[in-house]
Short mmCIF file of N, CA and C in Angstrom, two decimals:
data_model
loop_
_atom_site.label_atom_id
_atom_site.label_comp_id
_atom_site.label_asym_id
_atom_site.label_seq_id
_atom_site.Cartn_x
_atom_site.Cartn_y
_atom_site.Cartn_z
N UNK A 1 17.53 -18.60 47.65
CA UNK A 1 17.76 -17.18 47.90
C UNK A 1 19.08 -16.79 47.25
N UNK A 2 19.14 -15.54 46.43
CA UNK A 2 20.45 -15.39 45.80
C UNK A 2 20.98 -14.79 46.66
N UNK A 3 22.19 -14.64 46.86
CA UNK A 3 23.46 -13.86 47.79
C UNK A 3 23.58 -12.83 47.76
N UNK A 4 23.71 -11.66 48.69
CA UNK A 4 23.71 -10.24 48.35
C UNK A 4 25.02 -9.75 47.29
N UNK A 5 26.03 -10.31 47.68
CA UNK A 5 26.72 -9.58 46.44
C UNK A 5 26.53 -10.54 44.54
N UNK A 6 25.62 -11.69 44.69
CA UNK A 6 25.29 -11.72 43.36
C UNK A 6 24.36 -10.97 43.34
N UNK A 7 23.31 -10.32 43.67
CA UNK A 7 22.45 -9.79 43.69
C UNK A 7 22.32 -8.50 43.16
N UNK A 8 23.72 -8.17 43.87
CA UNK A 8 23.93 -6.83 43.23
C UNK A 8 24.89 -6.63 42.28
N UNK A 9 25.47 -8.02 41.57
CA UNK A 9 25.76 -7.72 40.12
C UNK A 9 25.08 -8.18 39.16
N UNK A 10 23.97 -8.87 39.75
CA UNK A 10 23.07 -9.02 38.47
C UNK A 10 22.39 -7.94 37.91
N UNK A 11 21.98 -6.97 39.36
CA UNK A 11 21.39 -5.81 39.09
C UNK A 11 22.36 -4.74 38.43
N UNK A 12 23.58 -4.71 38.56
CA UNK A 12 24.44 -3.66 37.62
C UNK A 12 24.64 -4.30 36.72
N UNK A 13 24.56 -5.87 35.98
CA UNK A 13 24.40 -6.13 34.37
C UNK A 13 23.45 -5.89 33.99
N UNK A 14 22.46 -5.41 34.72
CA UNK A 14 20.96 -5.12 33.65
C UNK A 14 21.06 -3.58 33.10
N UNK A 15 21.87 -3.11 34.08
CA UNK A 15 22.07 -1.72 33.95
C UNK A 15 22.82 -1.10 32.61
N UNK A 16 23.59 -2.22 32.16
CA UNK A 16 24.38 -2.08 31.17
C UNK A 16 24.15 -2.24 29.79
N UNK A 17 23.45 -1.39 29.76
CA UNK A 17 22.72 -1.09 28.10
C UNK A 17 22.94 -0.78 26.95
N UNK A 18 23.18 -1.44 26.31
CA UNK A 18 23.73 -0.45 24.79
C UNK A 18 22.35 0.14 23.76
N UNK A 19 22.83 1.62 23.09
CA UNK A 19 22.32 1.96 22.18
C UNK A 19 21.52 1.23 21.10
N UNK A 20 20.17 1.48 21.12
CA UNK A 20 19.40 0.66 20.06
C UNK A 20 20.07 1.01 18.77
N UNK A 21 19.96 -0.24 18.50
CA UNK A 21 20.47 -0.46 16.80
C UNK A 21 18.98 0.54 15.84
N UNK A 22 19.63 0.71 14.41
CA UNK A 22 18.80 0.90 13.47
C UNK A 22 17.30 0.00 13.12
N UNK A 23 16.14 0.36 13.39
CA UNK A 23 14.92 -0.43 13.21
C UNK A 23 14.61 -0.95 14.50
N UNK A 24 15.78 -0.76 15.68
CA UNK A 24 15.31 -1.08 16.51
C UNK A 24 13.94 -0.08 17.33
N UNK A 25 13.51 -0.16 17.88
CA UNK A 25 12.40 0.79 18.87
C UNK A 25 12.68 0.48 20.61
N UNK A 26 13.51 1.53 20.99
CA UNK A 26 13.92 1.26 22.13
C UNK A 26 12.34 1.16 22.91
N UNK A 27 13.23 0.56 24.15
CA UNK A 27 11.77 -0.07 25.12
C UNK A 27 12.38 0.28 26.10
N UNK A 28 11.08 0.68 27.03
CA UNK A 28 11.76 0.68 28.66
C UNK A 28 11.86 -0.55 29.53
N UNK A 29 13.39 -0.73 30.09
CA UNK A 29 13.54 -1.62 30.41
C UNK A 29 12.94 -1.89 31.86
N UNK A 30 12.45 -3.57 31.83
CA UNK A 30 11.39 -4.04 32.43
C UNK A 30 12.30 -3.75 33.47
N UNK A 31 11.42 -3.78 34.87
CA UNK A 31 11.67 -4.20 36.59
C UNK A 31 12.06 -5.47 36.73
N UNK A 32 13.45 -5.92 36.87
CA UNK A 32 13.91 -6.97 37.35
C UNK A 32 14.01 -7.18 38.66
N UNK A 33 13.94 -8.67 39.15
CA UNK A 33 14.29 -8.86 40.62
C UNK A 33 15.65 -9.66 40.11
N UNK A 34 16.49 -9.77 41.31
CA UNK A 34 17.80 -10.46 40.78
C UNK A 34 17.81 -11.85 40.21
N UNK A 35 16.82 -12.58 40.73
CA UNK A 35 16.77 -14.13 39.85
C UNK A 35 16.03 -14.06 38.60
N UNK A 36 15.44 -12.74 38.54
CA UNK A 36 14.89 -13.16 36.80
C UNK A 36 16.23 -12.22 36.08
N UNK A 37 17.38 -11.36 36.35
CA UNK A 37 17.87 -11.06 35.96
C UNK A 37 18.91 -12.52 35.44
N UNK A 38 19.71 -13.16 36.49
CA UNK A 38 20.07 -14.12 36.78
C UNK A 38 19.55 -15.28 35.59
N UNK A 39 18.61 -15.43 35.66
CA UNK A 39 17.89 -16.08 34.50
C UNK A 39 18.03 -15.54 33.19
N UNK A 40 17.62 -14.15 33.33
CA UNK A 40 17.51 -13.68 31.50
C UNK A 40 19.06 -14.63 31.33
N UNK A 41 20.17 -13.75 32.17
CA UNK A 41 21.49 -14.05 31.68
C UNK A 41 21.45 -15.51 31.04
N UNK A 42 21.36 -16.49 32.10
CA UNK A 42 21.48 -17.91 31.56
C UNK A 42 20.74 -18.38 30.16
N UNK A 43 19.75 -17.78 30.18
CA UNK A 43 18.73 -18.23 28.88
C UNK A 43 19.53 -17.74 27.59
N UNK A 44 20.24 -16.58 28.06
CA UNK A 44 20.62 -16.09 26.63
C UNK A 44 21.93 -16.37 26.67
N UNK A 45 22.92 -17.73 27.68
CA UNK A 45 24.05 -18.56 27.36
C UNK A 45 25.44 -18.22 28.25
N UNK A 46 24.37 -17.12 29.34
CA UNK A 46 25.63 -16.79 30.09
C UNK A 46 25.03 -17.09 31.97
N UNK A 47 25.78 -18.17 31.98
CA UNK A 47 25.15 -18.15 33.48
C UNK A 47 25.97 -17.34 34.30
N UNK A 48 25.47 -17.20 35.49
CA UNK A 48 26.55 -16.35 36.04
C UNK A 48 27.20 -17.25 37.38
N UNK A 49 27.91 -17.55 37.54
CA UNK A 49 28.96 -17.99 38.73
C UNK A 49 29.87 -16.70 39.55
N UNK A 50 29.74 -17.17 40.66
CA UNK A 50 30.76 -16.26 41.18
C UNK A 50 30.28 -14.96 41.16
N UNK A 51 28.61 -14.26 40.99
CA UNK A 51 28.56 -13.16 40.60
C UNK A 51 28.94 -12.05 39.58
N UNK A 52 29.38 -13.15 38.62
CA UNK A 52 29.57 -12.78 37.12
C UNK A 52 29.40 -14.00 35.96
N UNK A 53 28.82 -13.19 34.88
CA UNK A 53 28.60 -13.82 34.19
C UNK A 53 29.60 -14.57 33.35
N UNK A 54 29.52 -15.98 32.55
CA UNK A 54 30.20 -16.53 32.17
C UNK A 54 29.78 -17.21 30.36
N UNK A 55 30.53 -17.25 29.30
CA UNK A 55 30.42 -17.50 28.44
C UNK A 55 30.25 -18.62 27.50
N UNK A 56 29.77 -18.92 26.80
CA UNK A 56 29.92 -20.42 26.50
C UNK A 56 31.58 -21.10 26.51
N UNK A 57 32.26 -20.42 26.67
CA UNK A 57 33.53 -20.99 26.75
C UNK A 57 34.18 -21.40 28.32
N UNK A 58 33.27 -20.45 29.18
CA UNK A 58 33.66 -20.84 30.84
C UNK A 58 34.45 -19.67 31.42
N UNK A 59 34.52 -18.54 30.45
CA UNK A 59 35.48 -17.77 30.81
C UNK A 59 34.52 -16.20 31.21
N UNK A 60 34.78 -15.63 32.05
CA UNK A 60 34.22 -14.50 32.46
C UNK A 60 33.54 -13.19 31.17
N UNK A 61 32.63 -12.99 30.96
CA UNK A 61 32.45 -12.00 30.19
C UNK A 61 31.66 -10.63 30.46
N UNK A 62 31.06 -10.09 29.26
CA UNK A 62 30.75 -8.73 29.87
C UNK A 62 29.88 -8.55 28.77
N UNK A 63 28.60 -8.81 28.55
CA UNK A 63 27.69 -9.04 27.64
C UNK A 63 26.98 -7.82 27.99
N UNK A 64 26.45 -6.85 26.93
CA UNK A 64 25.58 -5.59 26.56
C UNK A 64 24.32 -6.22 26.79
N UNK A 65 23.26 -5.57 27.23
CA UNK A 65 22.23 -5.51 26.97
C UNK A 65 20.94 -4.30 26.53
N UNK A 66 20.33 -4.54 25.25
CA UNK A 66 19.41 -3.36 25.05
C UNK A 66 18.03 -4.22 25.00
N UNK A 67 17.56 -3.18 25.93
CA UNK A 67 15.64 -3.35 25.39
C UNK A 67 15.40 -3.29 24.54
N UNK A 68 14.53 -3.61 23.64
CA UNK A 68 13.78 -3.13 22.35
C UNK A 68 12.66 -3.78 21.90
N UNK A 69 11.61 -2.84 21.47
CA UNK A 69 10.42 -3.67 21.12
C UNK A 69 11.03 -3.80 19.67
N UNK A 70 11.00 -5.57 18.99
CA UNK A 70 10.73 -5.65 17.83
C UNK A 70 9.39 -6.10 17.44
N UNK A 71 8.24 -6.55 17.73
CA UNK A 71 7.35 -6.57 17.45
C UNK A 71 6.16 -5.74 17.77
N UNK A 72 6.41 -4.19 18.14
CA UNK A 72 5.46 -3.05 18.22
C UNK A 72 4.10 -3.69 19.39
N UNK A 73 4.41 -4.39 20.14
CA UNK A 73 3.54 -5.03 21.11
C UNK A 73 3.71 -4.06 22.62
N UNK A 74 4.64 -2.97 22.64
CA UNK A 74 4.66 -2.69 23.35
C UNK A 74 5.61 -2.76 24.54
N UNK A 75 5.90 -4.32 24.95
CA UNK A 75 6.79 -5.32 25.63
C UNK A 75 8.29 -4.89 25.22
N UNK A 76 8.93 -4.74 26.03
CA UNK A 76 10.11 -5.25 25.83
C UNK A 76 11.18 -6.68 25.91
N UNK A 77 11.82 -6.52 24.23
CA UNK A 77 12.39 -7.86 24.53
C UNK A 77 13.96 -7.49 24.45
N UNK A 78 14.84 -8.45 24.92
CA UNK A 78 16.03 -8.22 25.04
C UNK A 78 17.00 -8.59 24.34
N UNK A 79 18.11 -8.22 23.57
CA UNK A 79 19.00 -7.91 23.10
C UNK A 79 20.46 -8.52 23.27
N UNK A 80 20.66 -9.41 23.53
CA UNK A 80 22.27 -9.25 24.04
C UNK A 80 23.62 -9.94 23.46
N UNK A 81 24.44 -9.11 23.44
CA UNK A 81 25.54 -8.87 22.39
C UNK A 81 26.85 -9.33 23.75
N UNK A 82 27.62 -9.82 22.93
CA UNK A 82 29.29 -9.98 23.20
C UNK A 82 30.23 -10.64 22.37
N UNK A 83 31.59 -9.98 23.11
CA UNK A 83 32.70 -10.16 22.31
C UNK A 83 33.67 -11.04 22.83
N UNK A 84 33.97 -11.87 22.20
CA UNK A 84 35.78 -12.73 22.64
C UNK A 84 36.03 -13.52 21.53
N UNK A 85 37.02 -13.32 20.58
CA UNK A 85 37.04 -13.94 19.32
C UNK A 85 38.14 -15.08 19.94
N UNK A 86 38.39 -15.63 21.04
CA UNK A 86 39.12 -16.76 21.23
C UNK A 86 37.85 -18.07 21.70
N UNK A 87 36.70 -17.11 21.68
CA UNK A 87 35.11 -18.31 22.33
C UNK A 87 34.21 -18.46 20.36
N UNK A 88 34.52 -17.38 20.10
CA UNK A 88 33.18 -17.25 19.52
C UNK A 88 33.73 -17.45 17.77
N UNK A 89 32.77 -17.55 16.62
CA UNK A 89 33.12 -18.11 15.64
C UNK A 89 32.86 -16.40 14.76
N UNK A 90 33.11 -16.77 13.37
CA UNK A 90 33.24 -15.26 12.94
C UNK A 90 32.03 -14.27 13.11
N UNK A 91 32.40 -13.41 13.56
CA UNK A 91 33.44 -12.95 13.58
C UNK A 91 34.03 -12.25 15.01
N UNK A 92 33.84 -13.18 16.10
CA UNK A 92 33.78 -13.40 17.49
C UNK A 92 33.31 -12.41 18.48
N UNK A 93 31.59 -12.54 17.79
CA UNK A 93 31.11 -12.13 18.76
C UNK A 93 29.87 -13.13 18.66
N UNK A 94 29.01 -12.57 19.21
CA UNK A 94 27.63 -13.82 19.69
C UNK A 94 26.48 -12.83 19.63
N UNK A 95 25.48 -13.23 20.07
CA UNK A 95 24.00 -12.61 19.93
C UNK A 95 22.60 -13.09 20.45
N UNK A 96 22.16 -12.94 21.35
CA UNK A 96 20.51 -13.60 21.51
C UNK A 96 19.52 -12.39 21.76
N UNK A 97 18.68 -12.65 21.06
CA UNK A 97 17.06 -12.18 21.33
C UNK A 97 16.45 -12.86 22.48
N UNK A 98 16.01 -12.09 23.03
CA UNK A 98 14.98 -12.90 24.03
C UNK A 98 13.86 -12.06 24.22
N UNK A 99 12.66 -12.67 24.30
CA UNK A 99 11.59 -12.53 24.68
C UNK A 99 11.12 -12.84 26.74
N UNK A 100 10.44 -11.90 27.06
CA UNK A 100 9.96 -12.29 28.32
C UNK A 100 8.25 -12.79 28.54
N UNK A 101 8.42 -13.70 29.04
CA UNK A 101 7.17 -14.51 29.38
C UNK A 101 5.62 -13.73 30.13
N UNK A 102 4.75 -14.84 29.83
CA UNK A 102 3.83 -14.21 31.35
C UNK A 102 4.24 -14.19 32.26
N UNK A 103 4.98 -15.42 33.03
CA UNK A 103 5.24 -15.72 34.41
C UNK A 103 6.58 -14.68 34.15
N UNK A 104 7.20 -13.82 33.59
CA UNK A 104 8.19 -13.13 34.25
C UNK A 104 9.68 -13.74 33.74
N UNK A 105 9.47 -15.03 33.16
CA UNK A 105 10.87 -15.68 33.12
C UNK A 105 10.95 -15.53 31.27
N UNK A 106 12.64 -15.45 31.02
CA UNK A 106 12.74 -15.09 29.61
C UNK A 106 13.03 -16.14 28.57
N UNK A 107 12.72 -16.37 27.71
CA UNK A 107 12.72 -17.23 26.71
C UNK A 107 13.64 -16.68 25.63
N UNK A 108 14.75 -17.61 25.04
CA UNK A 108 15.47 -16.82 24.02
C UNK A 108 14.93 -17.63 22.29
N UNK A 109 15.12 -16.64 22.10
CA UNK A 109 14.18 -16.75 20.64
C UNK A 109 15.29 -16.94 19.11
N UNK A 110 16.67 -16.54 19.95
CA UNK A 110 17.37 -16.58 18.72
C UNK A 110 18.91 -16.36 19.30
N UNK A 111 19.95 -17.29 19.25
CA UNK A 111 21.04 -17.08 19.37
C UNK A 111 21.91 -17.28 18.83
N UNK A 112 23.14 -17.25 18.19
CA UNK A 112 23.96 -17.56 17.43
C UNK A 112 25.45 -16.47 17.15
N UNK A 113 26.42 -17.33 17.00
CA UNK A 113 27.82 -16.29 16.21
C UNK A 113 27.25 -15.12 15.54
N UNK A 114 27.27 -14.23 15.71
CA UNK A 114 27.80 -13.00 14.72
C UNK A 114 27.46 -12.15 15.60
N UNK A 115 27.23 -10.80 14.30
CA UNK A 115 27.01 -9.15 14.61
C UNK A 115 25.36 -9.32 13.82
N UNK A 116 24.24 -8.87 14.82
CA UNK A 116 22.84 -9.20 14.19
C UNK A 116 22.22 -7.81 13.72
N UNK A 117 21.86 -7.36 12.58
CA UNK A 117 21.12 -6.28 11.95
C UNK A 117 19.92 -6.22 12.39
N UNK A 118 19.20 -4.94 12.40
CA UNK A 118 17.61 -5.63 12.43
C UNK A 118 17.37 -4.53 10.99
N UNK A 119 16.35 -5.23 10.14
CA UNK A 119 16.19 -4.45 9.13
C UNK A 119 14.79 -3.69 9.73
N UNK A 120 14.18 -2.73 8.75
CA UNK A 120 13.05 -1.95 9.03
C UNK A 120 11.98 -3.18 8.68
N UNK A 121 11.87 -4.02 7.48
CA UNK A 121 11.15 -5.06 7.37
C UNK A 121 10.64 -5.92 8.33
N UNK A 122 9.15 -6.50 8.23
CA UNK A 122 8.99 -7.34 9.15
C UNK A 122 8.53 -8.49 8.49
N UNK A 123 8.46 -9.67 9.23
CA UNK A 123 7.85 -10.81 8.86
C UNK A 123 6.72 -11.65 10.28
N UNK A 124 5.38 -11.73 9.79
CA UNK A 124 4.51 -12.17 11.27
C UNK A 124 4.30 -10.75 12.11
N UNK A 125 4.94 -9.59 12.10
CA UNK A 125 4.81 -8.67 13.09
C UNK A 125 6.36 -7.87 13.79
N UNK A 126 7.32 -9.26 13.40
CA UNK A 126 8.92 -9.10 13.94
C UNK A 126 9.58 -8.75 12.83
N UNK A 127 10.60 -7.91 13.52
CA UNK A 127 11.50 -7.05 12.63
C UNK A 127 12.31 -8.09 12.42
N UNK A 128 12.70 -8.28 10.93
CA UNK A 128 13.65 -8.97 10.53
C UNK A 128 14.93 -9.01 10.75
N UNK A 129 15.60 -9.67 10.71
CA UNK A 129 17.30 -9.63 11.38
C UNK A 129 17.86 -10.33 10.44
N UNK A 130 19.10 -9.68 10.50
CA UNK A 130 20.23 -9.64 8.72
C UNK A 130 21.27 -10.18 9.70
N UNK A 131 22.14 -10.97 9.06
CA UNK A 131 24.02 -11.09 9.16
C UNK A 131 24.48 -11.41 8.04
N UNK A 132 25.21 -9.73 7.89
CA UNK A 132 26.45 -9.67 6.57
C UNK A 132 27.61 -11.00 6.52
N UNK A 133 27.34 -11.11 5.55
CA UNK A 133 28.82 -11.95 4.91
C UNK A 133 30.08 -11.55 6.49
N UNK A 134 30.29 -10.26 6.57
CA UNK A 134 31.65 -9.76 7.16
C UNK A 134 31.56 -10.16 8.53
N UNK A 135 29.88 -10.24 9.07
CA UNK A 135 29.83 -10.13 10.41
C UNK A 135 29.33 -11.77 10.83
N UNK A 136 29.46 -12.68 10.22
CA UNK A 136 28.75 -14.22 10.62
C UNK A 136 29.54 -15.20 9.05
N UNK A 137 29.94 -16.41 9.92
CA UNK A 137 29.97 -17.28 9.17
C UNK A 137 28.70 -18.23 8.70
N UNK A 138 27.77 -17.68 8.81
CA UNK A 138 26.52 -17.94 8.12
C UNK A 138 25.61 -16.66 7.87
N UNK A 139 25.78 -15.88 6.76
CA UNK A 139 24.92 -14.92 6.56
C UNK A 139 23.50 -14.72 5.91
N UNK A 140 23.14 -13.82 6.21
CA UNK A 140 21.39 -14.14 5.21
C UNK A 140 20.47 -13.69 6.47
N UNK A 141 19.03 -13.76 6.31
CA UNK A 141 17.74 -13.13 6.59
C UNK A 141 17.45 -14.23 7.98
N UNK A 142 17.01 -13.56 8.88
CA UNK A 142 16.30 -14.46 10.00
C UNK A 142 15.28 -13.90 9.90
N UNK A 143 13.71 -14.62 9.83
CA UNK A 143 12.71 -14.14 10.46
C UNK A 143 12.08 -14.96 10.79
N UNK A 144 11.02 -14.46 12.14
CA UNK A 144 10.82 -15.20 13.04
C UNK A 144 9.20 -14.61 13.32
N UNK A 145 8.83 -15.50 13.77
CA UNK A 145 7.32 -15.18 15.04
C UNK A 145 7.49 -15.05 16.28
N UNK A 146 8.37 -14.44 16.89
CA UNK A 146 8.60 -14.64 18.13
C UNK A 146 8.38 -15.67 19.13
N UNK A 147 8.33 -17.19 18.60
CA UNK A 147 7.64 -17.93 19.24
C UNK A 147 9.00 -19.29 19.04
#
């Protein structure tokens, strides 16, 4: 059973949405209960302790999240972005895609250092995803099957 006051900050990090990117197709964001919120977080590298989430470095953070369908399926998958250039590699921020399951629980499909583009292009059905030279110390084309 989760604790009432994690409970109710998992439910105000879901709340915290950022603006769909370019190519993105905003989605309405799914009905969470607090342990699949709790979960998305961890899957996409931030567990939460203490009723906040925490970073691959151990240190408290404050990670965005946007819905968005990239594969026109309808579904929404999730988005999530943060910043701390004393955790993260260039150009210190981070990034995961995640996809949500049948059973409800989320699967991350793509995580890594940078600032992630999505181009209008697709590959399999999924919108392709760019990182500039400026925004990743590994730049170039991701595409994926959502799988």
């Amino acid at each position: 059973m989760v604790s009432r006051p994690l409970a109710a900050a998992a439910a105000g990090l879901c709340l915290a949405l950022a603006a769909p990117a370019l190519s993105q197709s905003a989605a309405q964001q799914p009905a969470l209960t607090a342990e699949q919120a709790i979960q998305l977080f961890a899957e996409a590298g931030f567990p939460v302790q203490d009723g906040a989430p925490v970073n691959r470095c151990g240190k408290p953070s404050n990670p965005r999240i946007a819905f968005i369908d990239l594969n026109a399926d309808g579904a929404a998958e999730a988005h999530i972005a943060d910043v701390d250039p004393a955790c993260y590699g260039k150009p210190g921020a981070w990034f995961a895609i995640l996809a949500q399951q049948a059973d409800k629980s989320w699967k991350r499909l793509i995580g890594e250092d940078g600032i992630v583009g999505f181009e209008r292009t697709t590959s399999s059905g999924w919108h392709d995803l760019s990182l500039e030279a400026r925004d990743s110390a590994c730049p170039g084309m991701r595409r994926f099957n959502g799988i």
